[in-house]
Amino acid sequence: MSLAASFQIEFLQYLNPDGTSNGRPLPDLAKDTGRLVELFKQMLFVRVFDTKSIALQRTGKLGTYASCLGHEATHVGIGASMRPQDVFAPSYREYGAQFMRGVKPREVLLYWGGDERGNDFEVPRQDFSWSVPISTQCLHAAGAALAFKLRGEDRVAVSTCGDGGSSKTDFYAALNSAGAYQLPLVLGVVNNGWAISVPRSAQTGAQTLAQKGLAGGLFCLQVDGNDLIAVLDAMDQAMQRARSGQGGTVLEFVTYRLSDHTTADDARRYRDEAEVKAAWERDPIPRMRAWLTAQGLWDEEQESAWKAECGQRVDEEVNAYLATPVQPVEAMFDYLYADPPPELLKQRADAIAREQRHG
């Protein structure tokens, strides 16, 4: 038999887990050390926010919450690589990317507090809302990318899903559309090792998750998702390809979920303690801290001052969230239909009457 096709998937990494160089020449973007410092500060802010959010949930002031612990480099790098006019279709834990896009922490808290106004971002108005159904957001991004191409707009659609989400038909349909129509679409697969309680090895037979994009004719790359410089470089490549008419990209960001899946989960039931301990050695924050410190760009005094500022900023956002007046009970009915059916109108009236009786 003759060979019909062959492929290889490259792995992109610049910094070892201890923050030292792995010998690969750094990309030009690493020369902008001021930007890297600011992005590291954003990673620290996200971790402070995440820690506070979990505390709010544990004290009954927030609903079920999906932690982003360990994903900071991937998420911040994705958000930092996008332009304001681009569109982001997130899943439900990419806070670092959303903060870089202009979403307010109080809006994140509103959403997890059960208030849909947390989906109505003041900035950016064009980004999609949260998507808890797995990978449906990939199709939304593909649709936006098609609109950009048809209109001749210099815009890129970016969407993210987890390793489990990359096995969904929605993901495959999105990448197939991107390949068929040469769409300006970037699909980021955040491979954190677990699809809730299902290990990556049990939910797909693919050697890498990046290679799934080959089925649609997309450019594919596996990236160390705990290496901020590698994430930025991979995203820059993907965004440039999209803007220059070269079509879509699938990026697999290899990281780890250091937390439970959500605050409703107990990962100790299915994850080995030694595995988690080893993953902490690849934590993206100490890695970037070590590199910046070695370059003379960061020190303990700066970090202490910044963390104090982060704590103050997060407290301000928490207070704004807690002070937000609760919506009237009828709000849950008012945004479902332009012309509500009679049964729904009756339920609305009953809910208002009940609220008035017990108000």
XYZ file of N, CA and C in Angstrom, residues 5-151:
441
model
N -1.487 9.736 3.726
C -1.214 10.973 4.447
C -0.356 10.665 5.666
N 0.339 11.670 6.137
C 1.114 11.547 7.371
C 1.097 12.893 8.071
N 1.357 12.896 9.358
C 1.338 14.160 10.084
C 2.209 14.065 11.325
N 2.562 15.228 11.846
C 3.254 15.300 13.122
C 2.746 16.524 13.880
N 2.736 16.437 15.189
C 2.276 17.530 16.044
C 3.462 18.029 16.859
N 3.784 19.288 16.713
C 4.884 19.873 17.462
C 4.418 20.308 18.853
N 5.363 20.305 19.789
C 5.099 20.737 21.154
C 5.888 22.010 21.409
N 5.202 23.070 21.838
C 5.839 24.369 22.035
C 6.035 24.651 23.518
N 7.287 24.871 23.909
C 7.625 25.205 25.289
C 8.923 26.000 25.277
N 9.005 27.005 26.174
C 10.227 27.788 26.318
C 10.819 27.687 27.716
N 9.953 27.606 28.728
C 10.427 27.577 30.106
C 10.173 26.221 30.739
N 11.182 25.703 31.416
C 11.019 24.490 32.204
C 10.152 24.791 33.424
N 9.654 23.760 34.092
C 8.824 23.988 35.280
C 9.495 24.826 36.363
N 10.832 24.814 36.426
C 11.521 25.606 37.443
C 11.805 27.034 36.983
N 11.312 27.401 35.801
C 11.471 28.763 35.307
C 12.727 29.013 34.515
N 13.559 27.999 34.338
C 14.759 28.153 33.521
C 14.434 27.901 32.053
N 15.283 28.379 31.168
C 15.084 28.169 29.731
C 15.347 26.713 29.369
N 14.554 26.203 28.433
C 14.776 24.833 27.973
C 15.733 24.790 26.786
N 16.326 25.934 26.457
C 17.303 26.001 25.375
C 16.744 26.509 24.063
N 15.440 26.546 23.942
C 14.828 27.054 22.705
C 14.902 28.578 22.714
N 15.372 29.197 21.637
C 15.443 30.662 21.605
C 14.075 31.286 21.861
N 14.046 32.274 22.728
C 12.783 32.917 23.060
C 12.241 33.702 21.867
N 10.914 33.782 21.727
C 10.326 34.564 20.632
C 10.511 36.052 20.887
N 10.319 36.840 19.845
C 10.504 38.290 19.955
C 9.605 38.902 21.025
N 8.440 38.332 21.243
C 7.515 38.911 22.220
C 8.118 38.948 23.620
N 9.092 38.072 23.899
C 9.712 38.034 25.221
C 10.607 39.246 25.476
N 10.912 40.004 24.414
C 11.706 41.219 24.584
C 10.902 42.316 25.275
N 9.588 42.224 25.177
C 8.732 43.210 25.833
C 8.523 42.764 27.279
N 9.560 42.950 28.088
C 9.511 42.457 29.462
C 8.483 43.200 30.315
N 8.234 44.453 29.966
C 7.221 45.200 30.707
C 5.852 44.558 30.564
N 5.552 44.102 29.375
C 4.273 43.425 29.137
C 4.213 42.106 29.909
N 5.299 41.355 29.919
C 5.308 40.077 30.622
C 5.108 40.274 32.122
N 5.677 41.321 32.666
C 5.470 41.618 34.092
C 4.000 41.904 34.357
N 3.384 42.703 33.489
C 1.967 43.040 33.683
C 1.079 41.810 33.558
N 1.423 40.910 32.657
C 0.625 39.696 32.504
C 0.811 38.761 33.693
N 2.031 38.713 34.239
C 2.246 37.922 35.453
C 1.438 38.499 36.609
N 1.387 39.810 36.698
C 0.580 40.443 37.741
C -0.892 40.078 37.575
N -1.324 39.992 36.330
C -2.710 39.588 36.076
C -2.938 38.147 36.503
N -1.954 37.277 36.291
C -2.070 35.900 36.749
C -2.236 35.848 38.267
N -1.466 36.659 38.972
C -1.580 36.712 40.431
C -2.949 37.232 40.853
N -3.451 38.232 40.136
C -4.779 38.767 40.452
C -5.850 37.689 40.298
N -5.757 36.924 39.222
C -6.732 35.863 38.991
C -6.700 34.843 40.121
N -5.512 34.521 40.598
C -5.432 33.535 41.689
C -6.025 34.093 42.978
N -5.787 35.353 43.263
C -6.389 35.964 44.455
C -7.911 35.961 44.323
N -8.403 36.322 43.141
C -9.842 36.315 42.902
C -10.416 34.914 43.066
N -9.730 33.928 42.530
C -10.209 32.551 42.585
C -10.298 32.065 44.035
N -9.282 32.365 44.810
C -9.262 31.969 46.219
C -10.412 32.614 46.983
N -10.649 33.890 46.718
C -11.738 34.602 47.385
C -13.098 34.051 46.968
N -13.238 33.700 45.705
C -14.515 33.180 45.209
C -14.870 31.854 45.879
N -13.874 31.010 46.052
C -14.126 29.741 46.731
C -14.547 29.986 48.171
N -13.909 30.951 48.839
C -14.286 31.289 50.214
C -15.724 31.802 50.273
N -16.124 32.580 49.274
C -17.508 33.082 49.231
C -18.488 31.926 49.093
N -18.140 30.950 48.259
C -19.032 29.810 48.087
C -19.137 29.002 49.373
N -18.021 28.805 50.032
C -18.014 28.011 51.257
C -18.797 28.668 52.387
N -18.948 29.986 52.320
C -19.695 30.700 53.358
C -21.119 31.042 52.918
N -21.558 30.449 51.810
C -22.940 30.611 51.382
C -23.248 31.901 50.660
N -22.230 32.624 50.211
C -22.458 33.900 49.528
C -22.324 33.792 48.015
N -22.079 32.580 47.527
C -21.935 32.338 46.102
C -22.425 30.930 45.824
N -22.962 30.732 44.629
C -23.420 29.393 44.268
C -22.245 28.513 43.884
N -22.535 27.391 43.239
C -21.476 26.508 42.761
C -20.519 27.295 41.874
N -19.224 27.110 42.105
C -18.205 27.903 41.426
C -17.167 26.981 40.806
N -16.727 27.300 39.593
C -15.706 26.521 38.888
C -14.358 27.219 39.018
N -13.459 26.623 39.780
C -12.149 27.215 40.009
C -11.280 27.138 38.751
N -10.373 28.113 38.624
C -9.432 28.128 37.498
C -8.001 27.911 37.985
N -7.839 27.372 39.184
C -6.529 27.193 39.792
C -5.620 26.338 38.906
N -4.486 26.911 38.502
C -3.543 26.211 37.648
C -3.664 26.550 36.174
N -4.722 27.274 35.806
C -4.961 27.612 34.396
C -4.561 29.050 34.061
N -3.965 29.743 35.014
C -3.782 31.185 34.862
C -2.961 31.573 33.633
N -1.885 30.855 33.350
C -1.045 31.218 32.204
C -1.796 31.049 30.894
N -2.513 29.939 30.766
C -3.287 29.699 29.543
C -4.351 30.761 29.352
N -5.134 31.014 30.380
C -6.253 31.946 30.244
C -5.791 33.384 30.007
N -4.831 33.849 30.789
C -4.338 35.216 30.620
C -3.672 35.370 29.252
N -2.923 34.351 28.838
C -2.264 34.412 27.530
C -3.243 34.487 26.382
N -4.340 33.753 26.484
C -5.372 33.801 25.439
C -5.972 35.200 25.353
N -6.385 35.732 26.483
C -7.009 37.049 26.493
C -6.075 38.148 26.025
N -4.801 38.038 26.399
C -3.830 39.067 26.047
C -3.523 39.090 24.563
N -3.798 38.010 23.867
C -3.456 37.891 22.448
C -4.568 38.355 21.522
N -5.691 38.727 22.087
C -6.837 39.145 21.279
C -6.938 40.665 21.201
N -7.521 41.146 20.122
C -7.794 42.569 19.964
C -9.209 42.872 20.456
N -9.468 44.133 20.798
C -10.802 44.479 21.310
C -11.937 44.085 20.376
N -11.723 44.177 19.050
C -12.797 43.889 18.100
C -13.023 42.398 17.875
N -12.144 41.554 18.386
C -12.328 40.111 18.239
C -13.466 39.623 19.119
N -13.817 38.363 19.002
C -14.918 37.787 19.777
C -14.432 36.550 20.522
N -14.812 36.472 21.790
C -14.436 35.334 22.621
C -15.690 34.577 23.029
N -15.653 33.259 22.834
C -16.757 32.386 23.254
C -16.206 31.436 24.320
N -16.368 31.768 25.596
C -15.766 30.979 26.674
C -16.630 29.800 27.072
N -16.079 28.968 27.929
C -16.913 27.940 28.571
C -17.319 28.494 29.928
N -16.696 28.061 31.010
C -17.184 28.538 32.311
C -16.093 28.696 33.366
N -14.827 28.788 32.955
C -13.810 29.056 33.967
C -12.651 29.898 33.440
N -12.820 30.523 32.290
C -11.712 31.288 31.690
C -11.680 32.727 32.187
N -11.678 32.906 33.491
C -11.746 34.248 34.068
C -10.572 35.121 33.651
N -9.366 34.536 33.596
C -8.200 35.316 33.205
C -8.350 35.918 31.824
N -8.864 35.134 30.883
C -9.084 35.646 29.532
C -10.173 36.706 29.534
N -11.235 36.476 30.292
C -12.341 37.426 30.316
C -11.941 38.745 30.978
N -11.144 38.683 32.043
C -10.679 39.924 32.670
C -9.822 40.721 31.694
N -8.986 40.034 30.914
C -8.182 40.718 29.913
C -9.057 41.358 28.844
N -10.236 40.791 28.629
C -11.175 41.312 27.625
C -12.028 42.456 28.170
N -11.999 42.679 29.490
C -12.767 43.771 30.067
C -13.936 43.356 30.925
N -14.184 42.040 31.055
C -15.242 41.573 31.948
C -14.848 41.905 33.386
N -15.809 42.360 34.178
C -15.524 42.733 35.564
C -15.665 41.533 36.500
N -14.804 41.451 37.504
C -14.942 40.369 38.483
C -16.323 40.314 39.118
N -16.942 41.452 39.336
C -18.287 41.458 39.929
C -19.302 40.784 39.005
N -19.077 40.859 37.695
C -19.969 40.181 36.752
C -19.795 38.667 36.844
N -18.548 38.219 37.025
C -18.304 36.792 37.229
C -19.027 36.323 38.486
N -18.923 37.088 39.553
C -19.565 36.720 40.814
C -21.088 36.727 40.685
N -21.621 37.695 39.968
C -23.072 37.736 39.749
C -23.551 36.460 39.074
N -22.804 36.035 38.053
C -23.205 34.832 37.335
C -23.235 33.627 38.260
N -22.142 33.414 38.996
C -22.083 32.252 39.887
C -22.972 32.428 41.119
N -23.452 33.649 41.301
C -24.414 33.885 42.371
C -25.844 33.634 41.925
N -26.010 33.200 40.676
C -27.338 32.864 40.175
C -28.059 34.008 39.497
N -27.339 35.082 39.186
C -27.945 36.265 38.575
C -27.483 36.355 37.120
N -28.406 36.218 36.188
C -28.052 36.208 34.764
C -27.520 37.550 34.279
N -27.657 38.595 35.082
C -27.064 39.870 34.672
C -25.545 39.780 34.622
N -24.991 38.738 35.228
C -23.566 38.505 35.113
C -23.150 38.103 33.715
N -24.117 37.764 32.866
C -23.869 37.458 31.454
C -23.906 38.701 30.576
N -24.446 39.780 31.106
C -24.631 41.003 30.321
C -23.425 41.902 30.528
N -22.291 41.516 29.933
C -21.043 42.228 30.157
C -21.135 43.683 29.714
N -20.693 44.569 30.585
C -20.612 45.975 30.200
C -19.554 46.151 29.115
N -18.455 45.423 29.283
C -17.382 45.327 28.291
C -16.877 43.893 28.359
N -16.673 43.221 27.258
C -16.932 43.573 25.857
C -18.332 43.134 25.436
N -19.041 44.015 24.801
C -20.433 43.736 24.439
C -20.558 42.623 23.408
N -19.515 42.419 22.579
C -19.646 41.455 21.485
C -19.293 40.030 21.895
N -18.690 39.848 23.059
C -18.305 38.496 23.467
C -19.523 37.687 23.880
N -19.417 36.378 23.711
C -20.517 35.494 24.081
C -20.572 35.299 25.588
N -21.752 34.941 26.064
C -21.943 34.713 27.490
C -21.386 33.354 27.879
N -21.466 33.039 29.158
C -20.987 31.765 29.676
C -21.678 30.594 28.973
N -20.945 29.503 28.822
C -21.536 28.317 28.218
C -21.224 27.107 29.087
N -22.220 26.675 29.843
C -22.058 25.463 30.653
C -22.298 24.205 29.824
N -23.243 24.199 28.862
C -23.314 23.041 27.948
C -21.967 22.871 27.251
N -21.450 21.661 27.237
C -20.064 21.457 26.829
C -19.853 21.633 25.320
N -18.987 22.562 24.976
C -18.474 22.819 23.618
C -19.473 23.437 22.647
N -20.687 23.723 23.075
C -21.601 24.400 22.157
C -21.068 25.779 21.770
N -20.247 26.361 22.650
C -19.672 27.672 22.362
C -18.738 27.644 21.162
N -18.187 26.470 20.844
C -17.298 26.358 19.682
C -18.069 26.627 18.390
N -19.301 26.145 18.340
C -20.148 26.405 17.171
C -20.516 27.881 17.076
N -20.763 28.509 18.203
C -21.083 29.940 18.197
C -19.902 30.728 17.626
N -18.698 30.350 18.057
C -17.508 31.036 17.558
C -17.323 30.806 16.061
N -17.601 29.594 15.607
C -17.484 29.308 14.174
C -18.466 30.160 13.379
N -19.671 30.327 13.902
C -20.647 31.179 13.226
C -20.189 32.617 13.161
N -19.611 33.114 14.254
C -19.092 34.478 14.262
C -17.952 34.616 13.252
N -17.074 33.609 13.194
C -15.952 33.652 12.253
C -16.442 33.681 10.809
N -17.496 32.937 10.528
C -18.063 32.944 9.178
C -18.600 34.335 8.846
N -19.256 34.971 9.819
C -19.769 36.327 9.599
C -18.622 37.291 9.313
N -17.526 37.158 10.051
C -16.383 38.045 9.828
C -15.851 37.895 8.402
N -15.781 36.648 7.947
C -15.244 36.413 6.600
C -16.186 36.959 5.528
N -17.466 36.718 5.692
C -18.431 37.193 4.700
C -18.455 38.711 4.633
N -18.225 39.368 5.761
C -18.244 40.832 5.810
C -16.889 41.450 5.489
